[in-house]
Backbone as ProteinMPNN parsed JSONL, in Angstrom:
{"seq_chain_A": "MITALNERMRGLASLFWREVAKFGAVGGIAFVIDNGLTFYLMHGPMTDSEAKARFFGASVATVFSWIANRFWTFRHRRQANVLREFVMFVIINGIGIGISTGLTAIAKYGMGITDKNMLFLAGVVGILVATVVRFFAYRFLVFNQELDAEPEFSHDHEIIERHPHARANASVAREAVKDPELPGPPA", "coords_chain_A": {"N_chain_A": [[7.123, 8.635, -29.075], [4.579, 8.4, -27.955], [4.177, 5.639, -28.072], [6.197, 4.762, -26.34], [5.352, 5.982, -23.975], [2.911, 4.686, -23.662], [3.82, 2.025, -23.259], [5.217, 2.383, -20.857], [3.118, 3.116, -19.16], [1.617, 0.77, -19.18], [3.51, -0.936, -18.012], [3.803, 0.261, -15.477], [1.184, -0.047, -14.55], [1.062, -2.83, -14.44], [3.016, -3.354, -12.479], [1.766, -2.027, -10.357], [-0.59, -3.596, -10.015], [0.556, -6.037, -9.319], [1.653, -5.335, -6.857], [-0.735, -4.716, -5.536], [-1.918, -7.257, -5.474], [-0.096, -8.706, -3.847], [-0.264, -7.133, -1.557], [-2.928, -7.615, -0.964], [-2.843, -10.37, -0.347], [-1.22, -10.383, 1.967], [-2.829, -8.727, 3.498], [-5.112, -10.344, 3.66], [-4.249, -12.459, 5.293], [-3.584, -10.981, 7.568], [-6.127, -10.035, 8.113], [-7.413, -12.41, 8.908], [-5.907, -12.974, 11.207], [-6.444, -10.642, 12.753], [-9.334, -10.673, 12.953], [-9.812, -13.276, 13.89], [-8.503, -13.304, 16.384], [-9.84, -11.134, 17.572], [-12.512, -12.076, 17.58], [-12.251, -14.301, 19.269], [-11.44, -12.978, 21.653], [-13.663, -11.282, 22.09], [-15.633, -13.116, 22.682], [-14.658, -14.324, 24.856], [-12.144, -13.663, 27.036], [-12.454, -10.799, 26.936], [-15.183, -10.149, 27.054], [-17.02, -8.071, 27.613], [-15.849, -5.898, 26.486], [-15.765, -4.994, 23.661], [-14.72, -3.107, 21.811], [-12.125, -2.782, 22.78], [-11.192, -5.377, 22.415], [-11.212, -5.482, 19.612], [-9.275, -3.524, 19.101], [-6.961, -4.727, 20.224], [-6.717, -7.102, 18.681], [-6.346, -5.944, 16.149], [-3.943, -4.619, 16.573], [-2.052, -6.694, 16.913], [-2.257, -7.859, 14.378], [-1.27, -5.735, 12.907], [1.505, -5.65, 13.462], [2.306, -8.086, 12.29], [1.58, -7.454, 9.644], [3.291, -5.281, 8.997], [5.821, -6.515, 8.979], [5.456, -8.46, 6.929], [4.714, -6.839, 4.71], [6.969, -5.213, 4.51], [9.047, -7.021, 3.927], [8.111, -8.417, 1.724], [5.767, -7.478, 0.032], [6.383, -4.688, -0.524], [9.143, -4.8, -0.838], [11.141, -3.72, -2.472], [10.942, -1.08, -2.053], [11.572, -0.335, 0.435], [12.454, 1.799, 3.134], [15.599, 3.252, 4.011], [15.902, 4.034, 6.606], [14.816, 2.256, 9.071], [13.471, 2.605, 11.496], [12.059, 5.033, 11.116], [10.389, 4.221, 9.019], [8.907, 2.193, 10.32], [7.623, 3.697, 12.327], [6.048, 5.44, 10.744], [4.44, 3.5, 9.545], [3.098, 2.477, 11.782], [1.691, 4.762, 12.586], [-0.019, 5.156, 10.369], [-1.382, 2.733, 10.476], [-2.501, 3.096, 12.939], [-4.437, 4.981, 12.341], [-6.01, 3.369, 10.664], [-6.745, 1.378, 12.532], [-8.156, 3.007, 14.219], [-10.335, 3.598, 12.579], [-11.594, 1.033, 12.245], [-11.989, 0.24, 14.945], [-13.384, 2.447, 15.79], [-15.791, 2.285, 14.293], [-16.842, 0.0, 15.472], [-17.193, 0.929, 18.1], [-18.993, 3.053, 17.624], [-21.181, 1.611, 16.683], [-21.806, 0.153, 19.003], [-21.998, 2.044, 21.184], [-23.062, 4.399, 20.101], [-25.203, 3.597, 18.479], [-26.416, 1.761, 20.027], [-26.255, -1.011, 19.704], [-26.129, -4.32, 20.765], [-25.692, -6.934, 20.108], [-23.199, -9.263, 19.688], [-22.286, -10.344, 17.263], [-23.142, -8.482, 15.356], [-21.675, -6.279, 16.208], [-19.139, -7.251, 15.736], [-19.282, -7.447, 12.949], [-19.495, -4.723, 12.311], [-16.912, -3.891, 12.89], [-15.535, -5.346, 10.931], [-16.448, -4.121, 8.575], [-15.283, -1.643, 9.024], [-12.593, -2.399, 8.806], [-12.428, -3.014, 6.079], [-12.854, -0.492, 4.904], [-10.658, 0.861, 5.99], [-8.592, -0.576, 4.799], [-8.328, 0.268, 2.127], [-7.465, 2.883, 2.521], [-5.064, 2.327, 3.847], [-3.511, 0.928, 1.877], [-2.851, 2.888, -0.112], [-1.596, 4.768, 1.51], [0.572, 3.268, 2.543], [1.925, 2.722, 0.165], [2.611, 5.269, -0.859], [3.578, 6.768, 1.297], [4.914, 5.241, 3.297], [6.433, 2.951, 2.223], [8.123, 4.188, 0.097], [10.202, 4.469, -1.777], [11.78, 5.71, -4.691], [10.687, 4.916, -8.021], [12.799, 4.925, -9.746], [14.803, 3.412, -8.666], [14.326, 0.885, -9.496], [15.351, -1.07, -12.148], [13.756, -1.571, -14.502], [12.08, 0.588, -14.578], [13.599, 2.829, -14.623], [13.806, 5.021, -16.323], [11.443, 6.444, -16.407], [10.832, 9.13, -15.806], [11.91, 10.502, -17.94], [10.13, 10.251, -20.005], [8.068, 12.041, -19.664], [9.362, 14.427, -19.319], [11.137, 17.047, -21.031], [13.513, 16.096, -23.434], [16.969, 16.512, -22.874], [18.469, 17.207, -25.12], [16.736, 18.226, -26.949], [15.567, 20.93, -28.942], [14.122, 23.968, -27.918], [12.527, 25.574, -29.63], [12.041, 24.073, -31.916], [10.738, 23.628, -35.033], [10.744, 22.058, -37.16], [9.977, 18.909, -38.322], [11.539, 16.081, -37.07], [13.364, 13.108, -37.835], [12.621, 10.22, -36.014], [14.771, 8.964, -33.561], [16.111, 6.16, -32.076], [16.749, 6.062, -28.7], [19.303, 4.57, -27.026], [19.282, 4.303, -24.289], [16.665, 4.349, -23.442], [13.915, 2.184, -22.696], [11.95, -0.149, -24.677], [10.411, -0.48, -28.002], [12.142, 0.321, -31.128], [11.945, 3.703, -32.262]], "CA_chain_A": [[6.941, 9.006, -27.69], [3.293, 7.854, -27.524], [4.392, 4.215, -27.862], [6.988, 4.616, -25.12], [4.485, 6.353, -22.862], [1.953, 3.591, -23.523], [4.536, 0.912, -22.647], [5.496, 2.751, -19.464], [1.86, 3.08, -18.42], [1.304, -0.642, -18.991], [4.473, -1.457, -17.045], [3.444, 0.782, -14.159], [-0.071, -0.69, -14.153], [1.407, -4.206, -14.088], [3.677, -3.275, -11.175], [0.745, -1.637, -9.388], [-1.469, -4.726, -9.728], [1.333, -7.032, -8.569], [1.697, -4.856, -5.478], [-2.083, -4.865, -4.972], [-2.125, -8.68, -5.2], [0.695, -9.056, -2.666], [-0.878, -6.42, -0.439], [-4.158, -8.343, -0.663], [-2.5, -11.626, 0.319], [-0.799, -10.019, 3.325], [-4.034, -8.228, 4.162], [-5.995, -11.471, 3.945], [-3.722, -13.149, 6.472], [-3.761, -10.047, 8.694], [-7.568, -10.025, 8.378], [-7.702, -13.619, 9.688], [-5.303, -12.774, 12.534], [-7.217, -9.601, 13.439], [-10.699, -11.103, 13.269], [-9.775, -14.478, 14.724], [-8.164, -12.888, 17.745], [-10.932, -10.299, 18.07], [-13.671, -12.938, 17.851], [-11.927, -15.05, 20.477], [-11.459, -12.076, 22.813], [-15.036, -10.803, 22.306], [-16.44, -14.203, 23.226], [-13.905, -14.924, 25.952], [-11.578, -12.803, 28.074], [-12.897, -9.401, 26.867], [-16.578, -10.274, 26.652], [-17.741, -6.788, 27.714], [-14.997, -4.834, 25.948], [-15.646, -5.323, 22.241], [-13.822, -2.158, 21.144], [-10.764, -3.121, 23.22], [-10.844, -6.628, 21.734], [-10.906, -5.109, 18.226], [-8.003, -2.801, 19.137], [-5.887, -5.683, 20.474], [-6.584, -7.941, 17.488], [-5.778, -5.125, 15.073], [-2.546, -4.316, 16.901], [-1.257, -7.886, 16.602], [-2.255, -7.967, 12.914], [-0.429, -4.648, 12.391], [2.907, -6.07, 13.532], [2.474, -9.066, 11.215], [1.457, -6.76, 8.363], [4.494, -4.502, 8.73], [6.898, -7.441, 8.617], [5.16, -9.061, 5.623], [4.781, -5.817, 3.664], [8.356, -4.743, 4.39], [9.935, -8.023, 3.33], [7.555, -9.064, 0.541], [4.977, -6.624, -0.857], [7.097, -3.47, -0.925], [10.551, -5.041, -0.504], [12.022, -2.863, -3.265], [10.664, 0.308, -1.712], [11.853, -0.132, 1.854], [13.268, 2.953, 3.471], [16.855, 2.914, 4.677], [15.673, 4.287, 8.024], [13.806, 1.285, 9.488], [12.667, 3.175, 12.579], [11.121, 5.988, 10.517], [9.412, 3.435, 8.279], [8.017, 1.534, 11.281], [6.791, 4.725, 12.969], [5.043, 5.842, 9.744], [3.542, 2.362, 9.402], [2.262, 2.43, 12.984], [0.775, 5.914, 12.537], [-1.045, 4.867, 9.364], [-2.213, 1.664, 11.017], [-3.291, 3.69, 14.022], [-5.613, 5.563, 11.681], [-6.837, 2.228, 10.259], [-7.318, 0.784, 13.748], [-9.17, 3.97, 14.672], [-11.528, 3.431, 11.738], [-12.299, -0.22, 12.575], [-12.425, 0.303, 16.342], [-14.387, 3.507, 15.861], [-17.08, 1.783, 13.818], [-17.352, -0.904, 16.504], [-17.653, 1.765, 19.215], [-20.2, 3.776, 17.176], [-22.281, 0.646, 16.658], [-22.185, -0.232, 20.37], [-22.379, 3.154, 22.057], [-23.858, 5.382, 19.373], [-26.43, 3.008, 17.95], [-26.996, 0.891, 21.044], [-26.25, -2.411, 19.28], [-25.502, -5.172, 21.779], [-25.405, -8.239, 19.519], [-21.766, -9.367, 19.425], [-22.047, -10.597, 15.843], [-23.307, -7.199, 14.646], [-20.517, -5.455, 16.575], [-18.027, -7.845, 14.996], [-19.469, -7.045, 11.554], [-19.16, -3.293, 12.203], [-15.452, -3.829, 12.822], [-15.111, -5.862, 9.626], [-16.7, -3.033, 7.615], [-14.224, -0.668, 9.286], [-11.345, -2.931, 8.25], [-12.482, -2.875, 4.617], [-12.642, 0.928, 4.588], [-9.283, 1.192, 6.361], [-7.663, -1.246, 3.887], [-8.092, 1.14, 0.974], [-6.641, 3.986, 3.033], [-3.737, 1.79, 4.151], [-2.724, 0.613, 0.678], [-2.284, 4.094, -0.717], [-0.677, 5.381, 2.468], [1.801, 2.475, 2.546], [2.594, 2.851, -1.138], [3.132, 6.604, -1.117], [4.17, 7.409, 2.469], [5.793, 4.372, 4.086], [7.357, 2.258, 1.333], [8.02, 5.161, -0.987], [11.416, 4.693, -2.548], [11.476, 6.08, -6.072], [10.708, 3.864, -9.047], [14.096, 4.95, -10.417], [15.651, 2.381, -8.086], [14.049, -0.358, -10.202], [15.894, -0.919, -13.502], [12.77, -1.535, -15.575], [11.37, 1.865, -14.555], [14.597, 3.852, -14.331], [13.725, 6.175, -17.23], [10.066, 6.932, -16.485], [10.768, 10.595, -15.793], [12.3, 11.025, -19.244], [8.989, 10.194, -20.913], [7.236, 13.242, -19.516], [10.203, 15.626, -19.322], [11.794, 17.316, -22.312], [14.837, 15.52, -23.589], [17.927, 17.619, -22.765], [19.023, 17.571, -26.421], [15.685, 18.793, -27.809], [15.559, 22.391, -28.999], [12.848, 24.519, -27.448], [11.728, 26.151, -30.715], [12.176, 23.262, -33.128], [9.475, 23.554, -35.768], [10.934, 21.106, -38.24], [9.807, 17.533, -37.857], [12.77, 15.326, -37.196], [13.223, 11.662, -37.852], [12.755, 9.67, -34.665], [15.984, 8.188, -33.365], [16.004, 5.345, -30.874], [17.718, 6.35, -27.644], [19.642, 3.259, -26.461], [19.033, 4.314, -22.848], [15.239, 4.192, -23.176], [13.379, 0.861, -23.021], [10.864, -0.156, -25.646], [10.787, -0.737, -29.4], [12.732, 1.488, -31.812], [10.968, 4.699, -32.694]], "C_chain_A": [[5.631, 8.412, -27.144], [3.448, 6.363, -27.216], [5.154, 3.981, -26.564], [6.151, 4.946, -23.888], [3.466, 5.247, -22.586], [2.601, 2.381, -22.848], [4.82, 1.175, -21.181], [4.236, 2.646, -18.618], [1.449, 1.629, -18.163], [2.231, -1.278, -17.963], [4.152, -1.009, -15.63], [2.161, 0.142, -13.647], [0.191, -2.132, -13.717], [2.069, -4.253, -12.709], [2.657, -2.964, -10.083], [-0.128, -2.826, -9.023], [-0.74, -5.858, -9.028], [1.417, -6.63, -7.101], [0.335, -5.01, -4.807], [-2.334, -6.332, -4.609], [-1.35, -9.118, -3.957], [0.115, -8.405, -1.418], [-2.154, -7.137, -0.007], [-3.891, -9.65, 0.06], [-2.079, -11.374, 1.768], [-2.017, -9.556, 4.122], [-4.999, -9.338, 4.519], [-5.548, -12.238, 5.189], [-3.889, -12.265, 7.709], [-5.233, -9.971, 9.103], [-7.96, -11.228, 9.243], [-7.128, -13.478, 11.102], [-6.142, -11.798, 13.348], [-8.575, -10.133, 13.881], [-10.751, -12.372, 14.104], [-9.5, -14.135, 16.177], [-9.282, -12.052, 18.359], [-12.142, -11.143, 18.443], [-13.45, -13.742, 19.131], [-12.034, -14.152, 21.713], [-12.867, -11.574, 23.134], [-15.907, -11.863, 22.974], [-15.739, -14.905, 24.388], [-13.452, -13.883, 26.949], [-12.07, -11.345, 28.076], [-14.362, -9.327, 26.46], [-17.373, -8.972, 26.715], [-16.95, -5.624, 27.146], [-14.725, -5.082, 24.472], [-14.679, -4.395, 21.502], [-12.371, -2.442, 21.529], [-10.289, -4.411, 22.547], [-10.457, -6.345, 20.288], [-9.55, -4.413, 18.162], [-6.836, -3.776, 19.314], [-5.65, -6.575, 19.254], [-5.937, -7.19, 16.337], [-4.313, -4.809, 15.329], [-1.627, -5.49, 16.585], [-1.147, -8.056, 15.08], [-1.36, -6.899, 12.282], [1.042, -5.039, 12.393], [3.196, -7.107, 12.439], [2.512, -8.366, 9.857], [2.71, -5.961, 8.021], [5.628, -5.416, 8.27], [6.663, -8.003, 7.211], [5.24, -8.037, 4.492], [6.212, -5.331, 3.448], [9.215, -5.741, 3.625], [9.363, -8.726, 2.107], [6.872, -8.063, -0.382], [5.779, -5.455, -1.409], [8.6, -3.609, -0.669], [11.517, -4.154, -1.284], [11.85, -1.391, -2.925], [10.944, 0.611, -0.241], [12.716, 1.107, 2.044], [14.535, 2.486, 4.158], [16.707, 3.076, 6.193], [14.5, 3.425, 8.5], [12.904, 1.866, 10.573], [11.634, 4.162, 12.043], [10.013, 5.245, 9.776], [8.404, 2.781, 9.231], [7.084, 2.542, 11.954], [5.698, 5.2, 12.008], [3.996, 4.737, 9.578], [2.573, 2.298, 10.583], [1.259, 3.585, 12.992], [-0.366, 5.641, 11.552], [-1.961, 3.743, 9.848], [-3.034, 2.14, 12.197], [-4.557, 4.324, 13.474], [-6.571, 4.447, 11.261], [-7.503, 1.551, 11.449], [-8.399, 1.703, 14.299], [-10.459, 3.846, 13.878], [-12.293, 2.172, 12.142], [-12.807, -0.229, 14.012], [-13.526, 1.344, 16.503], [-15.753, 3.048, 15.386], [-17.692, 0.787, 14.807], [-17.923, -0.096, 17.673], [-18.922, 2.539, 18.847], [-21.401, 2.837, 17.176], [-22.757, 0.317, 18.08], [-22.736, 0.95, 21.164], [-23.275, 4.176, 21.371], [-25.202, 4.848, 18.907], [-27.091, 2.05, 18.932], [-27.068, -0.576, 20.662], [-25.514, -3.239, 20.336], [-25.166, -6.556, 21.257], [-23.932, -8.302, 19.109], [-21.456, -9.596, 17.944], [-22.194, -9.323, 15.016], [-22.144, -6.256, 14.96], [-19.266, -5.952, 15.849], [-18.089, -7.411, 13.533], [-19.148, -5.569, 11.343], [-17.648, -3.109, 12.116], [-14.913, -4.317, 11.498], [-15.323, -4.804, 8.54], [-15.631, -1.958, 7.782], [-12.888, -1.106, 8.717], [-11.32, -2.749, 6.74], [-12.236, -1.43, 4.192], [-11.179, 1.301, 4.854], [-8.261, 0.567, 5.411], [-7.339, -0.389, 2.674], [-7.179, 2.301, 1.386], [-5.213, 3.496, 3.256], [-2.913, 1.536, 2.899], [-2.063, 1.861, 0.114], [-1.319, 4.797, 0.226], [0.636, 4.604, 2.536], [2.609, 2.757, 1.291], [3.265, 4.204, -1.312], [3.785, 7.278, 0.085], [5.17, 6.538, 3.214], [6.859, 3.729, 3.204], [7.42, 3.069, 0.044], [9.326, 5.439, -1.71], [11.044, 4.896, -4.009], [11.517, 4.872, -7.008], [12.05, 3.823, -9.77], [15.047, 3.885, -9.864], [15.437, 1.037, -8.779], [14.47, -0.207, -11.658], [14.833, -0.811, -14.592], [11.975, -0.229, -15.613], [12.325, 3.036, -14.35], [14.498, 5.092, -15.218], [12.32, 6.748, -17.34], [9.99, 8.449, -16.548], [11.108, 11.195, -17.15], [11.143, 11.047, -20.236], [8.183, 11.486, -20.846], [8.052, 14.535, -19.474], [10.79, 15.82, -20.718], [13.176, 16.68, -22.318], [15.849, 16.652, -23.557], [18.513, 18.069, -24.101], [17.989, 18.18, -27.36], [15.763, 20.316, -27.771], [14.174, 22.892, -28.649], [11.969, 24.995, -28.597], [11.83, 25.35, -32.013], [10.821, 23.148, -33.81], [9.568, 22.557, -36.907], [10.802, 19.697, -37.67], [11.095, 16.779, -38.109], [12.48, 13.839, -37.216], [13.469, 11.134, -36.446], [13.989, 8.779, -34.609], [15.836, 7.438, -32.052], [17.123, 5.696, -29.913], [18.06, 5.014, -26.992], [19.401, 3.172, -24.96], [17.577, 4.046, -22.515], [14.765, 2.794, -23.548], [12.298, 0.969, -24.087], [11.362, -0.382, -27.053], [11.41, 0.5, -30.031], [11.648, 2.414, -32.307], [10.872, 4.744, -34.193]], "O_chain_A": [[5.585, 7.97, -25.996], [2.916, 5.876, -26.219], [4.797, 3.103, -25.779], [6.24, 4.256, -22.872], [3.192, 4.913, -21.434], [1.999, 1.775, -21.962], [4.677, 0.278, -20.351], [4.276, 2.148, -17.494], [0.991, 1.292, -17.071], [1.788, -2.071, -17.133], [4.22, -1.803, -14.691], [2.048, -0.176, -12.463], [-0.39, -2.602, -12.739], [1.722, -5.089, -11.875], [2.683, -3.569, -9.012], [-0.388, -3.054, -7.842], [-1.34, -6.573, -8.225], [1.274, -7.467, -6.209], [0.259, -5.392, -3.639], [-2.898, -6.619, -3.553], [-1.891, -9.825, -3.107], [0.011, -9.031, -0.364], [-2.428, -7.252, 1.188], [-4.625, -10.01, 0.98], [-2.527, -12.066, 2.682], [-2.205, -9.947, 5.274], [-5.641, -9.287, 5.568], [-6.367, -12.615, 6.028], [-4.287, -12.744, 8.771], [-5.55, -9.857, 10.287], [-8.736, -11.093, 10.189], [-7.79, -13.825, 12.08], [-6.509, -12.083, 14.488], [-8.923, -10.048, 15.058], [-11.643, -12.528, 14.938], [-10.181, -14.615, 17.083], [-9.632, -12.234, 19.525], [-12.734, -10.946, 19.504], [-14.344, -13.851, 19.969], [-12.653, -14.534, 22.706], [-13.232, -11.452, 24.303], [-16.813, -11.537, 23.742], [-16.183, -15.959, 24.844], [-14.275, -13.28, 27.638], [-12.096, -10.719, 29.136], [-14.731, -8.519, 25.607], [-18.311, -8.791, 25.939], [-17.348, -4.472, 27.312], [-13.589, -5.348, 24.078], [-13.906, -4.851, 20.66], [-11.481, -2.35, 20.684], [-9.127, -4.523, 22.157], [-9.482, -6.904, 19.787], [-8.759, -4.685, 17.259], [-5.826, -3.657, 18.621], [-4.506, -6.776, 18.844], [-5.084, -7.731, 15.632], [-3.524, -4.738, 14.387], [-0.537, -5.296, 16.047], [-0.073, -8.359, 14.56], [-0.757, -7.137, 11.235], [1.751, -4.782, 11.42], [4.209, -7.016, 11.745], [3.373, -8.653, 9.025], [3.146, -5.965, 6.87], [6.311, -5.123, 7.288], [7.582, -8.016, 6.391], [5.779, -8.338, 3.427], [6.613, -5.068, 2.315], [10.016, -5.355, 2.775], [10.047, -9.552, 1.503], [7.363, -7.824, -1.485], [5.846, -5.258, -2.622], [9.257, -2.629, -0.318], [12.611, -3.866, -0.797], [12.558, -0.545, -3.471], [10.597, 1.68, 0.261], [13.584, 1.417, 1.229], [14.546, 1.443, 4.812], [17.317, 2.336, 6.964], [13.34, 3.808, 8.355], [11.695, 1.634, 10.561], [10.476, 4.14, 12.458], [8.838, 5.595, 9.892], [7.199, 2.81, 8.983], [5.896, 2.273, 12.129], [4.545, 5.348, 12.413], [2.802, 5.019, 9.482], [1.374, 2.089, 10.4], [0.102, 3.397, 13.366], [-1.535, 5.869, 11.867], [-3.175, 3.799, 9.651], [-4.137, 1.648, 12.432], [-5.625, 4.215, 14.076], [-7.781, 4.547, 11.466], [-8.68, 1.193, 11.389], [-9.431, 1.24, 14.785], [-11.55, 3.973, 14.434], [-13.503, 2.228, 12.36], [-13.931, -0.659, 14.27], [-14.478, 1.146, 17.257], [-16.767, 3.379, 16.0], [-18.912, 0.733, 14.964], [-19.005, -0.4, 18.175], [-19.828, 2.666, 19.67], [-22.493, 3.206, 17.607], [-23.958, 0.215, 18.331], [-23.817, 0.863, 21.746], [-24.156, 4.755, 22.007], [-26.21, 5.554, 18.937], [-28.203, 1.58, 18.691], [-27.863, -1.319, 21.237], [-24.406, -2.89, 20.746], [-24.419, -7.288, 21.907], [-23.47, -7.504, 18.293], [-20.458, -9.084, 17.437], [-21.438, -9.115, 14.068], [-21.681, -5.522, 14.086], [-18.439, -5.155, 15.404], [-17.07, -7.049, 12.946], [-18.589, -5.199, 10.31], [-17.162, -2.27, 11.358], [-13.938, -3.768, 10.986], [-14.461, -4.618, 7.681], [-15.128, -1.421, 6.794], [-12.131, -0.283, 8.202], [-10.291, -2.367, 6.182], [-11.502, -1.173, 3.238], [-10.545, 1.975, 4.042], [-7.175, 1.118, 5.232], [-6.187, -0.332, 2.245], [-6.237, 2.646, 0.671], [-4.257, 4.181, 2.891], [-1.735, 1.891, 2.856], [-0.853, 1.883, -0.111], [-0.322, 5.364, -0.223], [1.706, 5.212, 2.581], [3.815, 2.998, 1.348], [4.368, 4.284, -1.853], [4.487, 8.274, -0.089], [6.174, 7.045, 3.714], [8.053, 3.94, 3.417], [6.841, 2.685, -0.973], [9.529, 6.547, -2.207], [10.083, 4.302, -4.495], [12.288, 3.934, -6.803], [12.405, 2.796, -10.35], [16.002, 3.503, -10.541], [16.275, 0.143, -8.663], [13.992, 0.699, -12.34], [15.0, -0.026, -15.525], [11.267, 0.031, -16.586], [11.901, 4.119, -13.947], [15.069, 6.128, -14.876], [12.035, 7.477, -18.29], [9.162, 8.995, -17.276], [10.641, 12.286, -17.476], [11.184, 11.795, -21.213], [7.677, 11.963, -21.862], [7.488, 15.624, -19.583], [10.921, 14.866, -21.485], [13.905, 16.727, -21.328], [15.601, 17.688, -24.175], [19.004, 19.193, -24.209], [18.336, 18.608, -28.461], [15.993, 20.916, -26.721], [13.17, 22.299, -29.045], [10.751, 24.826, -28.531], [11.713, 25.919, -33.098], [9.868, 22.63, -33.228], [8.563, 22.25, -37.549], [11.432, 19.348, -36.672], [11.666, 16.825, -39.199], [11.473, 13.378, -36.678], [14.41, 11.552, -35.772], [14.219, 7.951, -35.491], [15.476, 8.026, -31.032], [18.301, 5.635, -30.266], [17.164, 4.373, -26.443], [19.323, 2.072, -24.414], [17.274, 3.565, -21.423], [15.156, 2.264, -24.587], [11.793, 2.057, -24.361], [12.567, -0.467, -27.292], [11.23, 1.609, -29.528], [10.573, 1.978, -32.718], [10.096, 5.528, -34.739]]}, "name": "protein", "num_of_chains": 1, "seq": "MITALNERMRGLASLFWREVAKFGAVGGIAFVIDNGLTFYLMHGPMTDSEAKARFFGASVATVFSWIANRFWTFRHRRQANVLREFVMFVIINGIGIGISTGLTAIAKYGMGITDKNMLFLAGVVGILVATVVRFFAYRFLVFNQELDAEPEFSHDHEIIERHPHARANASVAREAVKDPELPGPPA"}
């Protein structure tokens, strides 16, 4: 059982890091979209509305991010109800946008910073904080289909639950028998 649990933990960690890598790639592109658009707007059409520029840039990046995460990062965890998934995604991104826009607004109005580059940097710090919040929220609230849907993780629950054939008061050590349904090496 320890060996099987160890293999499952390694498999889950591998899956987790693959998702983190894909999430990071999508996030990197969204970061460029968000900050490129924000920088342009801050130094152009919205020169006196830095928080609004950050909000607009983040909103465009959010739409890109939802499409990329839905069809690539978490493609195996998509919800059947696309509208519910999109609404949850927008709510979570609204929180993230609130963090990045809020830090820009705090820097400008709360701290009296007027340098556009410092205001831009405050928004970037907000994006970094919001990214951590977004990953876990996407993974567990938006794209949250059970791991059981993936064949390589279909028996994870059996590792931590009692086997239905095990006796509750068995005190005699039994020889380990390989269950053909469970992945991993023979016991």
